[in-house]
XYZ file of N, CA and C in Angstrom:
849
model
N 142.896 140.054 203.057
C 143.774 139.296 203.411
C 144.720 139.666 204.182
N 145.400 138.999 204.644
C 146.744 140.002 205.235
C 147.554 138.824 204.820
N 148.606 139.824 205.269
C 150.296 138.699 203.916
C 151.455 139.570 204.747
N 151.961 138.725 204.799
C 153.572 139.052 206.233
C 155.065 138.856 204.457
N 155.536 139.464 204.407
C 156.677 139.407 203.587
C 158.243 139.557 203.974
N 158.503 138.844 203.653
C 159.803 138.365 204.681
C 161.446 138.568 203.130
N 162.059 140.274 203.553
C 163.029 140.513 202.273
C 164.111 139.740 202.678
N 165.024 139.007 201.822
C 166.285 138.451 201.947
C 167.473 139.130 202.049
N 168.849 138.447 202.000
C 170.047 139.793 202.324
C 170.739 138.332 202.896
N 171.233 137.420 203.214
C 172.294 136.700 203.476
C 172.265 137.427 205.176
N 173.388 136.875 205.734
C 173.388 137.328 207.045
C 173.057 138.886 207.706
N 172.491 139.313 206.639
C 172.095 141.190 206.924
C 170.470 140.796 207.397
N 170.349 139.220 206.952
C 168.584 139.300 207.422
C 168.814 139.361 209.025
N 169.791 139.182 209.577
C 169.604 138.684 211.065
C 168.472 140.305 211.790
N 168.399 141.056 211.070
C 167.676 142.245 211.749
C 165.883 141.353 211.685
N 165.470 141.291 210.543
C 164.736 140.679 210.620
C 164.766 139.231 211.092
N 164.498 138.524 211.051
C 164.867 137.452 212.393
C 164.036 138.687 212.770
N 165.024 139.266 214.016
C 164.956 139.404 215.249
C 163.532 140.021 215.178
N 162.655 141.181 214.364
C 161.460 141.694 213.945
C 160.416 140.689 214.169
N 160.789 139.161 213.694
C 160.081 138.259 213.548
C 160.140 137.764 215.198
N 161.237 137.644 215.543
C 161.236 136.763 216.789
C 159.968 137.396 218.005
N 160.069 139.476 217.967
C 159.292 139.937 218.193
C 157.792 140.033 218.130
N 156.756 139.393 216.563
C 156.207 139.506 216.538
C 155.612 137.826 216.559
N 156.299 136.967 217.058
C 155.962 135.227 217.806
C 155.903 135.952 219.156
N 155.863 137.008 220.231
C 155.709 137.147 220.865
C 153.689 137.134 221.603
N 154.062 137.853 220.610
C 152.435 137.941 220.602
C 151.717 137.387 219.603
N 151.497 136.440 218.927
C 150.816 135.559 217.344
C 150.140 136.940 216.780
N 150.701 137.179 215.944
C 150.337 138.194 214.540
C 149.289 137.315 213.524
N 147.825 137.478 213.293
C 147.392 136.828 212.388
C 147.243 137.275 210.894
N 148.179 136.234 209.940
C 148.323 136.844 208.714
C 147.855 135.795 207.962
N 147.105 135.814 206.553
C 146.801 134.339 206.013
C 147.554 134.269 204.748
N 148.606 134.747 204.853
C 149.902 134.036 203.746
C 151.055 134.733 204.405
N 152.136 133.776 203.913
C 153.056 134.455 204.752
C 154.753 133.974 203.120
N 154.806 134.613 202.900
C 156.004 134.586 201.524
C 157.123 135.033 202.060
N 158.738 134.182 201.574
C 159.867 135.078 201.588
C 161.210 134.881 200.406
N 162.016 135.962 200.434
C 163.170 135.768 199.469
C 163.751 135.439 199.238
N 164.835 134.481 199.220
C 166.085 133.894 199.640
C 166.106 133.458 200.950
N 167.206 133.932 202.162
C 167.471 134.011 203.771
C 166.104 134.634 203.890
N 164.701 135.482 203.586
C 163.932 135.804 203.854
C 163.299 134.270 204.511
N 162.824 133.903 202.843
C 162.102 132.633 203.352
C 162.497 131.905 204.436
N 163.644 131.180 204.772
C 164.548 130.695 205.523
C 163.830 131.297 207.099
N 163.742 132.596 207.098
C 163.091 133.277 208.509
C 162.283 132.965 208.484
N 160.886 132.946 207.355
C 159.679 133.080 207.861
C 158.946 130.657 207.653
N 159.712 130.811 207.242
C 159.848 128.777 207.314
C 159.694 129.167 209.615
N 160.645 129.126 209.981
C 160.722 128.970 211.341
C 159.967 129.933 211.697
N 159.670 131.252 211.644
C 158.020 132.054 212.413
C 157.363 131.250 211.877
N 156.998 130.457 211.066
C 155.579 130.008 210.702
C 155.613 127.724 211.529
N 156.904 128.078 211.811
C 156.804 126.628 212.248
C 156.877 127.291 213.826
N 156.891 128.899 214.599
C 156.689 129.166 215.881
C 157.679 128.880 215.941
N 159.419 128.871 216.026
C 160.545 128.279 216.468
C 161.607 129.871 217.294
N 160.671 130.489 218.107
C 161.223 131.754 217.861
C 162.621 131.603 218.613
N 163.737 132.847 217.859
C 164.874 132.546 218.185
C 165.841 131.570 217.376
N 165.036 130.648 216.677
C 165.868 129.148 216.044
C 166.746 130.097 215.083
N 166.710 131.111 214.126
C 167.008 132.254 213.255
C 168.575 133.040 213.626
N 168.205 133.506 214.872
C 169.517 133.600 215.324
C 170.153 133.043 216.017
N 169.835 131.598 217.125
C 171.283 130.698 217.293
C 171.837 129.808 215.793
N 170.915 130.706 214.439
C 172.039 129.346 213.598
C 172.492 130.398 213.285
N 172.391 131.924 212.836
C 173.433 132.682 212.531
C 174.503 132.739 213.415
N 174.336 132.612 214.495
C 175.274 132.417 215.586
C 176.730 131.676 215.811
N 175.865 130.306 215.411
C 176.647 129.232 215.544
C 177.649 129.278 214.423
N 179.477 128.878 215.332
C 180.049 128.907 214.641
C 180.035 127.719 213.499
N 179.598 126.810 213.493
C 179.398 125.566 212.736
C 178.866 125.918 211.501
N 177.040 126.711 211.207
C 176.533 127.247 210.587
C 177.860 128.797 210.170
N 178.038 129.748 210.198
C 178.696 130.800 209.716
C 180.067 130.021 208.823
N 180.301 128.648 209.356
C 181.529 127.978 208.312
C 180.923 127.702 207.338
N 179.739 127.810 206.843
C 179.222 127.684 205.567
C 179.561 128.657 204.625
N 179.771 130.136 205.125
C 179.730 131.162 204.355
C 181.142 131.264 204.371
N 181.565 132.462 203.238
C 182.577 132.545 202.859
C 184.372 132.120 202.695
N 183.791 130.752 202.143
C 185.000 129.350 201.954
C 185.437 129.808 200.785
N 186.735 130.767 201.099
C 186.917 131.603 199.761
C 188.162 130.180 199.069
N 188.902 129.261 200.282
C 189.658 128.168 199.381
C 189.002 127.418 198.874
N 187.860 127.345 199.265
C 187.141 126.321 198.643
C 186.576 126.699 196.911
N 186.313 128.177 197.148
C 185.897 128.295 195.821
C 186.869 128.756 195.177
N 187.989 128.978 195.571
C 189.152 128.750 194.019
C 189.784 127.623 193.856
N 189.270 127.232 194.279
C 189.707 125.220 194.176
C 188.196 124.696 193.213
N 186.918 125.688 193.239
C 186.154 125.049 192.078
C 185.464 124.614 193.368
N 184.950 124.567 194.380
C 183.831 124.810 195.160
C 182.828 125.493 195.059
N 182.047 126.080 196.136
C 181.219 126.751 196.352
C 181.664 127.961 197.677
N 181.137 129.132 197.153
C 181.570 129.914 198.535
C 180.954 129.840 199.359
N 179.380 129.850 199.185
C 178.410 129.190 200.447
C 178.037 127.925 200.212
N 178.511 127.222 201.544
C 178.216 125.417 201.564
C 176.681 125.372 202.015
N 175.265 125.768 200.766
C 174.468 125.702 201.640
C 173.869 123.499 201.911
N 174.444 122.761 201.312
C 174.282 121.667 202.031
C 174.801 121.462 203.603
N 176.062 121.967 203.637
C 176.695 122.561 205.410
C 175.753 123.356 206.486
N 175.858 124.109 205.912
C 174.440 125.224 206.527
C 173.273 124.456 206.895
N 172.675 123.908 206.059
C 171.472 122.920 206.220
C 171.350 121.681 207.102
N 172.693 121.569 206.845
C 172.825 120.009 207.920
C 173.182 120.435 209.230
N 174.212 121.614 209.097
C 174.476 122.152 210.458
C 173.688 122.677 211.596
N 172.802 123.504 210.489
C 171.345 124.221 211.136
C 170.766 123.352 211.776
N 170.773 121.719 211.108
C 169.421 121.215 211.646
C 169.994 120.320 212.524
N 171.187 119.976 212.616
C 171.896 119.129 214.365
C 171.923 120.120 215.221
N 172.025 120.919 214.626
C 171.630 122.610 215.796
C 169.909 122.864 216.683
N 169.780 122.942 215.745
C 168.122 122.658 215.722
C 167.385 122.587 214.577
N 167.017 121.414 214.555
C 165.929 120.852 213.222
C 165.292 122.221 213.063
N 164.476 122.213 211.552
C 163.296 122.960 211.089
C 162.016 122.362 211.711
N 160.935 122.668 212.612
C 160.282 122.045 212.442
C 158.795 122.510 211.140
N 159.488 120.923 210.758
C 158.379 121.342 208.927
C 156.928 120.239 209.513
N 156.602 119.453 210.166
C 155.141 119.272 210.464
C 154.747 120.923 210.635
N 155.173 121.671 212.332
C 154.492 122.318 212.093
C 154.527 123.701 211.567
N 155.200 123.968 210.170
C 155.105 124.700 209.232
C 154.147 124.501 208.272
N 154.136 123.307 207.550
C 153.106 122.393 207.025
C 151.384 122.792 207.538
N 151.402 122.564 208.775
C 150.168 122.394 209.863
C 149.832 123.752 210.004
N 150.593 125.221 210.028
C 150.506 126.305 209.878
C 148.589 126.792 209.332
N 147.981 127.601 209.510
C 146.868 127.994 208.299
C 147.193 128.731 207.725
N 148.436 129.625 207.638
C 148.988 130.503 206.840
C 149.527 130.063 205.536
N 149.338 130.338 204.457
C 149.824 129.386 203.499
C 151.159 130.008 203.565
N 152.586 129.160 202.995
C 153.964 129.661 202.791
C 154.389 129.447 201.306
N 155.059 130.319 200.962
C 155.025 131.039 199.827
C 156.530 131.047 199.671
N 157.684 131.212 198.668
C 158.652 131.470 198.488
C 159.063 131.344 197.111
N 160.574 132.534 196.669
C 160.553 132.233 195.499
C 161.489 131.744 195.185
N 161.759 131.457 193.854
C 163.196 130.873 192.861
C 163.413 131.477 191.671
N 164.142 131.461 191.076
C 165.026 132.361 189.959
C 165.368 131.116 189.073
N 164.453 130.597 187.588
C 164.584 128.956 187.150
C 166.608 129.845 186.028
N 167.015 129.258 185.872
C 168.379 129.658 185.677
C 168.695 129.304 183.879
N 167.267 128.821 183.162
C 167.429 128.478 181.996
C 166.884 129.663 181.762
N 165.773 130.052 182.295
C 164.570 131.476 181.181
C 164.758 132.541 181.549
N 165.367 132.352 183.007
C 165.782 133.818 183.870
C 164.549 134.135 184.708
N 163.264 133.918 184.366
C 162.373 134.423 185.075
C 161.757 133.438 186.726
N 161.439 134.161 187.521
C 160.870 134.102 188.716
C 159.361 133.196 189.037
N 159.725 132.489 189.677
C 158.439 131.755 189.932
C 157.909 131.682 191.982
N 156.912 132.251 192.314
C 156.221 131.924 193.248
C 155.415 130.804 193.537
N 156.433 129.525 194.754
C 156.162 128.536 194.721
C 156.104 128.007 195.871
N 154.498 127.245 196.836
C 153.964 127.072 197.473
C 154.542 125.409 197.847
N 155.697 125.097 198.725
C 156.277 124.105 198.749
C 155.373 123.208 199.531
N 155.322 121.652 198.543
C 154.474 120.822 199.020
C 156.317 120.316 200.344
N 155.421 118.913 201.743
C 156.355 118.445 202.404
C 157.678 118.290 202.290
N 157.531 117.197 200.968
C 158.200 116.522 200.539
C 159.521 117.202 199.005
N 159.199 119.117 198.908
C 160.299 119.346 198.626
C 160.464 120.856 199.415
N 159.932 120.412 200.160
C 160.017 122.022 201.246
C 161.877 121.675 201.485
N 162.879 121.286 201.731
C 164.008 121.039 201.837
C 164.758 121.538 201.093
N 164.720 120.862 199.171
C 164.980 121.503 198.728
C 164.528 123.109 197.835
N 163.975 123.576 197.892
C 163.184 124.895 197.749
C 163.682 125.993 197.838
N 163.674 125.192 199.913
C 164.597 126.444 201.018
C 165.735 126.337 200.236
N 166.452 125.648 199.990
C 168.088 125.523 199.604
C 168.075 126.370 198.214
N 166.789 126.635 197.349
C 167.196 126.860 196.115
C 166.739 128.106 196.570
N 165.675 128.590 196.804
C 165.483 130.015 197.649
C 166.985 131.070 197.620
N 167.849 130.410 198.574
C 168.794 131.437 198.409
C 170.141 130.831 198.329
N 170.032 130.031 196.789
C 170.935 129.906 196.447
C 171.865 131.032 195.742
N 172.663 131.821 196.637
C 172.833 132.919 195.819
C 173.889 132.765 194.193
N 173.705 134.071 193.736
C 174.622 133.138 192.129
C 176.139 133.362 192.195
N 177.185 132.479 192.084
C 178.409 132.877 191.227
C 178.669 131.728 192.770
N 178.308 132.360 194.357
C 178.563 132.455 195.806
C 177.936 130.204 195.605
N 177.107 130.416 195.126
C 176.723 128.724 194.986
C 176.992 128.089 193.061
N 177.806 127.256 193.300
C 178.476 126.949 191.061
C 176.763 126.115 190.952
N 176.634 125.246 191.371
C 175.382 124.218 190.903
C 174.135 124.647 191.137
N 172.998 124.636 190.065
C 171.626 125.548 190.993
C 171.055 124.194 191.526
N 170.051 124.570 192.413
C 168.931 123.202 192.783
C 167.906 122.881 192.171
N 167.704 121.772 192.318
C 166.413 121.779 191.534
C 165.455 121.377 192.176
N 164.135 121.930 191.258
C 162.781 122.127 192.067
C 161.573 122.002 191.302
N 160.976 121.169 191.413
C 159.714 121.174 190.160
C 159.965 120.859 188.726
N 161.744 120.322 188.311
C 161.729 120.392 187.504
C 163.032 121.484 186.666
N 162.314 122.404 187.445
C 163.582 123.635 187.221
C 165.057 123.508 187.392
N 165.988 123.677 187.227
C 167.124 124.332 187.828
C 166.922 126.303 188.265
N 166.976 126.063 189.821
C 167.012 127.311 190.210
C 168.103 127.211 191.407
N 168.324 129.125 191.370
C 168.644 129.750 191.991
C 168.304 130.854 192.533
N 169.216 131.689 193.421
C 168.207 132.760 194.488
C 166.964 133.304 193.959
N 165.882 133.396 194.745
C 164.671 133.844 194.432
C 164.790 135.531 193.785
N 165.697 135.721 195.279
C 165.255 137.296 195.052
C 166.482 137.801 193.303
N 167.148 137.717 192.308
C 167.531 137.518 191.697
C 165.953 138.269 190.626
N 165.606 137.665 190.332
C 163.781 137.704 189.669
C 162.397 138.625 190.582
N 163.068 138.148 191.637
C 162.217 138.324 192.136
C 162.325 138.836 193.738
N 163.015 140.436 193.634
C 163.476 140.385 195.427
C 162.121 140.400 197.051
N 161.036 140.936 195.785
C 159.881 140.312 196.937
C 158.395 140.547 196.275
N 157.570 139.035 196.513
C 156.363 139.066 195.323
C 155.241 139.497 195.789
N 155.333 141.016 195.416
C 154.751 142.108 196.079
C 153.328 141.640 194.974
N 153.503 141.673 193.753
C 152.449 142.132 192.746
C 151.959 140.378 193.209
N 152.432 139.543 193.095
C 151.935 138.033 193.246
C 151.079 138.125 193.949
N 151.323 138.352 195.529
C 150.443 138.211 196.807
C 149.303 139.600 196.564
N 149.777 140.729 195.497
C 148.174 141.201 195.882
C 147.632 140.653 194.484
N 147.951 139.953 193.284
C 147.135 139.620 192.814
C 146.450 137.970 193.744
N 147.486 137.447 194.272
C 146.446 136.341 195.178
C 145.147 136.847 196.337
N 145.503 138.058 196.255
C 143.508 138.865 196.956
C 144.085 139.691 198.095
N 145.405 139.599 198.551
C 145.990 140.382 199.708
C 145.308 141.955 199.394
N 144.929 142.676 200.663
C 144.790 143.906 200.653
C 145.607 144.358 201.601
N 145.825 143.765 202.834
C 146.824 144.286 203.519
C 148.509 143.245 203.928
N 149.086 144.442 203.786
C 150.774 143.461 203.180
C 151.649 144.573 204.696
N 152.590 142.970 205.440
C 153.227 143.468 206.112
C 154.553 143.599 205.130
N 155.538 144.533 205.419
C 156.810 144.119 204.963
C 157.585 144.666 205.489
N 158.813 143.485 205.999
C 159.967 142.760 206.371
C 160.970 143.594 205.472
N 161.794 144.793 205.210
C 162.650 144.661 205.208
C 164.228 144.587 205.379
N 165.275 144.210 204.806
C 166.247 144.059 205.318
C 167.452 145.496 204.968
N 166.798 146.523 204.028
C 167.125 147.314 203.769
C 166.601 148.697 204.207
N 167.116 150.110 204.310
C 167.030 151.513 205.025
C 165.724 151.012 203.906
N 164.948 152.637 204.350
C 163.911 153.132 203.505
C 164.355 153.819 201.971
N 165.586 154.238 202.655
C 166.078 155.156 201.155
C 166.804 154.685 199.994
N 166.843 153.660 200.623
C 167.877 152.057 199.932
C 166.833 151.970 198.184
N 168.334 152.442 197.494
C 167.689 151.687 196.232
C 169.143 150.759 195.243
N 168.492 150.149 194.813
C 170.082 149.282 194.279
C 170.283 149.524 192.793
N 171.935 150.227 193.116
C 172.479 150.564 191.584
C 172.341 149.526 190.572
N 172.558 148.402 190.998
C 172.417 147.373 189.517
C 173.784 146.442 189.871
N 174.486 147.290 189.760
C 176.297 147.474 189.378
C 176.443 146.071 190.206
N 176.184 145.086 191.385
C 176.827 144.225 192.194
C 175.986 142.661 190.462
N 174.380 143.062 189.988
C 173.810 141.986 188.988
C 174.895 142.346 187.886
N 175.221 143.732 187.548
C 175.950 144.030 186.012
C 176.861 143.642 186.274
N 178.011 142.768 187.281
C 179.389 142.282 187.621
C 179.136 141.092 187.499
N 177.882 140.449 188.189
C 178.157 139.010 187.769
C 177.439 138.429 186.671
N 176.429 139.017 185.995
C 176.114 139.017 184.857
C 176.886 137.872 183.638
N 178.301 139.088 183.533
C 178.995 137.436 182.624
C 179.452 136.269 183.091
N 179.037 136.334 183.848
C 180.248 135.092 184.330
C 178.757 133.684 184.220
N 177.285 134.036 183.394
C 176.032 133.578 183.516
C 176.371 133.588 181.528
N 176.897 135.049 180.842
C 176.463 134.971 179.759
C 176.963 133.979 179.069
N 178.048 132.629 178.632
C 177.773 131.795 177.489
C 176.490 130.747 177.734
N 176.946 130.014 178.849
C 175.644 128.402 179.252
C 174.432 129.188 180.165
N 174.322 130.256 180.566
C 173.458 130.484 180.833
C 172.373 132.134 180.723
N 172.490 132.218 179.170
C 172.252 134.198 179.041
C 170.810 134.681 179.129
N 170.032 133.729 179.527
C 168.546 133.682 179.782
C 168.843 134.726 181.535
N 169.549 133.705 182.402
C 170.119 134.403 183.965
C 171.296 135.205 183.804
N 171.618 136.264 183.263
C 173.079 136.700 182.890
C 171.564 138.096 182.810
N 170.643 137.991 181.685
C 169.612 138.911 181.161
C 169.270 139.244 182.730
N 168.949 138.238 183.406
C 167.592 138.685 184.871
C 168.835 139.032 185.832
N 170.143 138.788 185.902
C 171.006 139.485 186.791
C 171.331 141.161 186.316
N 170.830 141.971 185.052
C 171.266 143.048 184.319
C 170.137 143.841 185.312
N 169.437 143.096 184.777
C 167.965 143.857 184.883
C 167.515 143.943 186.883
N 168.634 142.945 187.854
C 168.135 143.217 189.197
C 167.822 144.423 189.711
N 168.205 145.443 189.580
C 168.700 146.919 189.860
C 166.831 147.173 189.582
N 166.855 147.678 188.578
C 165.443 148.115 187.811
C 164.543 146.965 188.123
N 164.242 145.885 188.827
C 163.259 144.618 189.182
C 162.925 145.658 190.694
N 164.040 144.913 191.303
C 164.090 146.177 192.624
C 163.363 147.389 193.021
N 164.138 148.320 192.253
C 163.638 149.578 192.475
C 162.137 149.833 191.804
N 162.045 149.243 190.644
C 160.120 149.352 190.301
C 159.612 148.113 192.042
N 159.957 147.539 192.708
C 158.993 146.822 193.493
C 158.735 147.409 194.465
N 160.385 148.189 194.714
C 160.537 149.688 195.829
C 158.842 150.679 195.631
N 159.061 151.118 194.400
C 157.948 151.686 194.036
C 156.627 151.059 194.356
N 156.394 149.906 194.088
C 154.964 149.352 194.101
C 154.923 149.563 195.652
N 155.861 149.492 196.342
C 155.598 149.398 198.005
C 155.019 151.023 198.380
N 155.607 151.811 198.332
C 155.652 153.026 198.040
C 154.319 153.190 197.843
N 154.437 153.191 196.593
C 152.445 153.308 195.908
C 151.838 152.235 195.174
N 150.906 151.380 196.392
C 150.753 150.247 196.015
C 148.800 150.985 195.212
N 148.471 150.279 194.678
C 147.032 150.261 194.038
C 146.540 150.746 194.641
N 145.312 151.126 194.512
C 144.021 151.636 195.463
C 143.356 150.530 196.098
N 143.135 149.999 197.756
C 142.586 149.247 198.177
C 143.734 148.863 198.729
N 144.720 148.593 198.470
C 145.786 147.484 198.885
C 146.683 148.812 200.133
N 146.479 148.645 201.757
C 147.344 148.591 202.733
C 149.185 148.018 202.726
N 149.862 149.203 202.762
C 151.175 148.269 202.950
C 152.095 148.874 204.345
N 152.519 148.055 204.789
C 153.178 148.555 206.051
C 154.991 148.168 205.927
N 155.662 148.823 206.177
C 156.711 148.305 205.945
C 157.827 148.537 207.670
N 158.277 147.220 207.553
C 158.994 147.284 208.697
C 161.005 147.110 208.573
N 161.868 149.033 208.786
C 162.894 148.805 207.962
C 163.981 148.917 209.172
N 165.136 148.697 208.778
C 166.172 149.164 210.034
C 166.308 150.383 210.032
N 166.937 151.164 211.352
C 166.737 152.587 211.745
C 168.276 153.079 211.300
N 168.829 152.065 210.639
C 169.991 151.668 209.735
C 170.766 150.838 209.298
N 171.837 151.392 208.262
C 172.026 150.473 207.744
C 172.747 149.261 208.816
N 172.349 147.772 208.661
C 172.659 146.574 209.606
C 174.124 146.392 209.211
N 175.029 146.151 210.423
C 176.006 146.140 210.255
C 176.450 144.641 209.594
N 175.479 143.550 209.703
C 176.477 142.347 208.990
C 176.116 143.000 207.205
N 176.682 141.486 206.805
C 177.158 142.395 205.124
C 176.238 140.454 204.680
N 175.666 140.711 203.326
C 175.633 139.249 202.625
C 175.612 137.827 203.367
N 177.232 137.875 203.065
C 177.954 137.123 203.045
C 178.326 136.656 204.833
N 178.054 137.299 205.644
C 178.543 137.446 206.817
C 179.027 138.630 207.889
N 179.508 138.316 208.771
C 179.566 139.296 210.581
C 179.680 138.468 211.118
N 180.479 139.946 212.046
C 180.769 139.264 213.604
C 179.102 138.793 214.784
N 179.808 137.764 215.259
C 178.952 137.036 216.429
C 178.363 139.120 216.449
N 179.057 139.618 217.148
C 178.696 140.906 217.919
C 177.840 141.790 217.244
N 178.511 141.573 215.308
C 177.080 142.376 214.218
C 175.935 141.352 214.240
N 176.004 140.377 214.211
C 175.038 139.812 214.224
C 173.157 139.925 215.153
N 174.290 140.218 216.449
C 173.576 140.505 218.255
C 172.580 142.071 217.701
N 173.403 142.480 217.371
C 172.839 144.372 217.744
C 172.125 143.882 216.363
N 172.557 143.428 215.295
C 171.386 143.585 214.074
C 169.933 142.947 214.296
N 169.849 141.863 215.167
C 168.820 141.545 215.430
C 168.010 142.052 217.401
N 168.850 142.327 217.584
C 168.153 143.278 218.933
C 167.521 144.444 217.842
N 168.152 145.150 216.978
C 167.328 146.136 216.407
C 165.964 145.909 215.829
N 166.135 144.997 215.309
C 165.114 144.295 214.403
C 163.929 144.164 215.700
N 164.029 143.005 216.841
C 163.612 142.840 217.970
C 163.210 144.250 218.569
N 163.584 145.508 218.298
C 162.926 146.865 218.824
C 161.875 147.335 217.830
N 162.596 147.127 216.434
C 161.716 147.670 215.193
C 160.220 147.178 215.316
N 160.173 145.647 215.726
C 158.980 144.630 215.600
C 158.334 144.841 216.287
N 158.683 145.220 217.915
C 157.560 145.716 219.319
C 157.394 146.845 219.003
N 157.816 148.100 218.102
C 157.475 149.476 218.101
C 156.567 149.648 216.669
N 156.088 148.625 216.140
C 155.606 148.252 214.943
C 154.458 147.313 215.553
N 154.270 146.564 216.438
C 153.221 146.187 217.553
C 152.980 146.836 218.255
N 153.319 148.476 218.983
C 153.142 148.986 219.884
C 151.897 149.940 219.366
N 152.665 150.638 217.633
C 151.535 151.117 216.799
C 150.291 150.109 216.655
N 150.168 149.263 216.017
C 148.998 148.101 215.960
C 147.980 148.236 217.084
N 148.659 147.966 218.145
C 147.708 147.653 219.247
C 147.228 150.195 219.492
N 147.615 150.805 218.823
C 147.196 152.109 219.347
C 146.213 152.258 218.458
N 146.906 152.453 217.194
C 145.951 151.700 216.431
C 144.191 151.307 216.692
N 144.658 149.825 216.867
C 143.082 149.391 217.253
C 142.620 149.558 218.546
N 143.181 150.125 219.339
C 142.336 151.767 220.302
C 141.327 152.264 219.928
N 142.350 153.250 218.836
C 141.802 154.500 218.501
C 140.355 154.706 217.887
N 140.133 152.758 217.054
C 139.408 152.585 216.132
C 138.102 152.168 217.153
N 138.621 151.159 218.663
C 137.476 150.822 219.289
C 137.180 152.052 219.449
N 138.107 153.263 220.102
C 137.178 154.404 220.828
C 136.149 155.129 220.338
N 136.459 154.655 218.097
C 135.681 155.966 217.993
C 134.284 155.074 217.125
C-alpha cells in the first residue's frame, strides 16, 4: 500500500500546494491520501484533480481577508474566519467534491476532540466533508468556536496528530511519501503550545494538556519518519529553505515564491522516481 501524507501549516502550506501541483502533472498512484489541517484542504483538491486551485485560493484577496482579522478578534470574533474562507473559495472555484469522493484512493484527515484532547483520523463521507475540512483547519484561539463532526467538538487536527504516520502504517501502508512544510532540520520547541494552553485551562483542560504536549508529539512523529519500522519506506519532500509565508499570512509574492519552491521540489522528487524505476528495469 502506498500513501501520500500532507503536513499543514496554514498559509505556509503554499509550498505543499506546489508539490501537489507538480505531482498532478503526471498522475502518481496512491492507495491512500491523508492530510492534517491545511494539508487536508490541499489533499482534497489534489484528489479532485484541481491543479492550481490551492494557489488560486491562497492568492485571492477575498480568501486572504479571512486571515489575521485582528479587529474582529478583539471584538470577540475569530482571528481566522473559516466561514468566509470556505464561502469565498467556493465562489472562486468550488472544490469538486464528487471527483474527490469518486477517486479510488481513500481520503483521510485528522481532527482534535476538544473535550478529550485526543486526535482522530477520519475518512469523511460526502455529507460531512465540508464540516470535516473546516474542523481539521480550525486553529486554536484563532477560531473560537469548535466545529461539530460526528458528535465531537473539534479543532485543528495538528494539535494532537501533526501527521497520522503511525495510523497509516497500521492500516497497512508500506511506502509513505510525506510532503512537509518545514525544513528537514526543524523540531518543534513546544513554546506556542505552552503559550496557548492557559487559554483553554479552565473550560477545556484536556485540550490544554494536548497543547502542552504538542511539541513532543510533533518531534516523536518526525523521529518515526526518520526511523520507520522495518519494511516501511518513507520518502520526505521538504522545502530547501524556510518558507516565506507564516501560518496566518504572507504577501502575494511570498505565496508565489513558496509555491514555486514546492513545484521544483515535487518535480525533483518525480525525476528521482523515474531514475530509480529505470535503474530497477536495467537490473
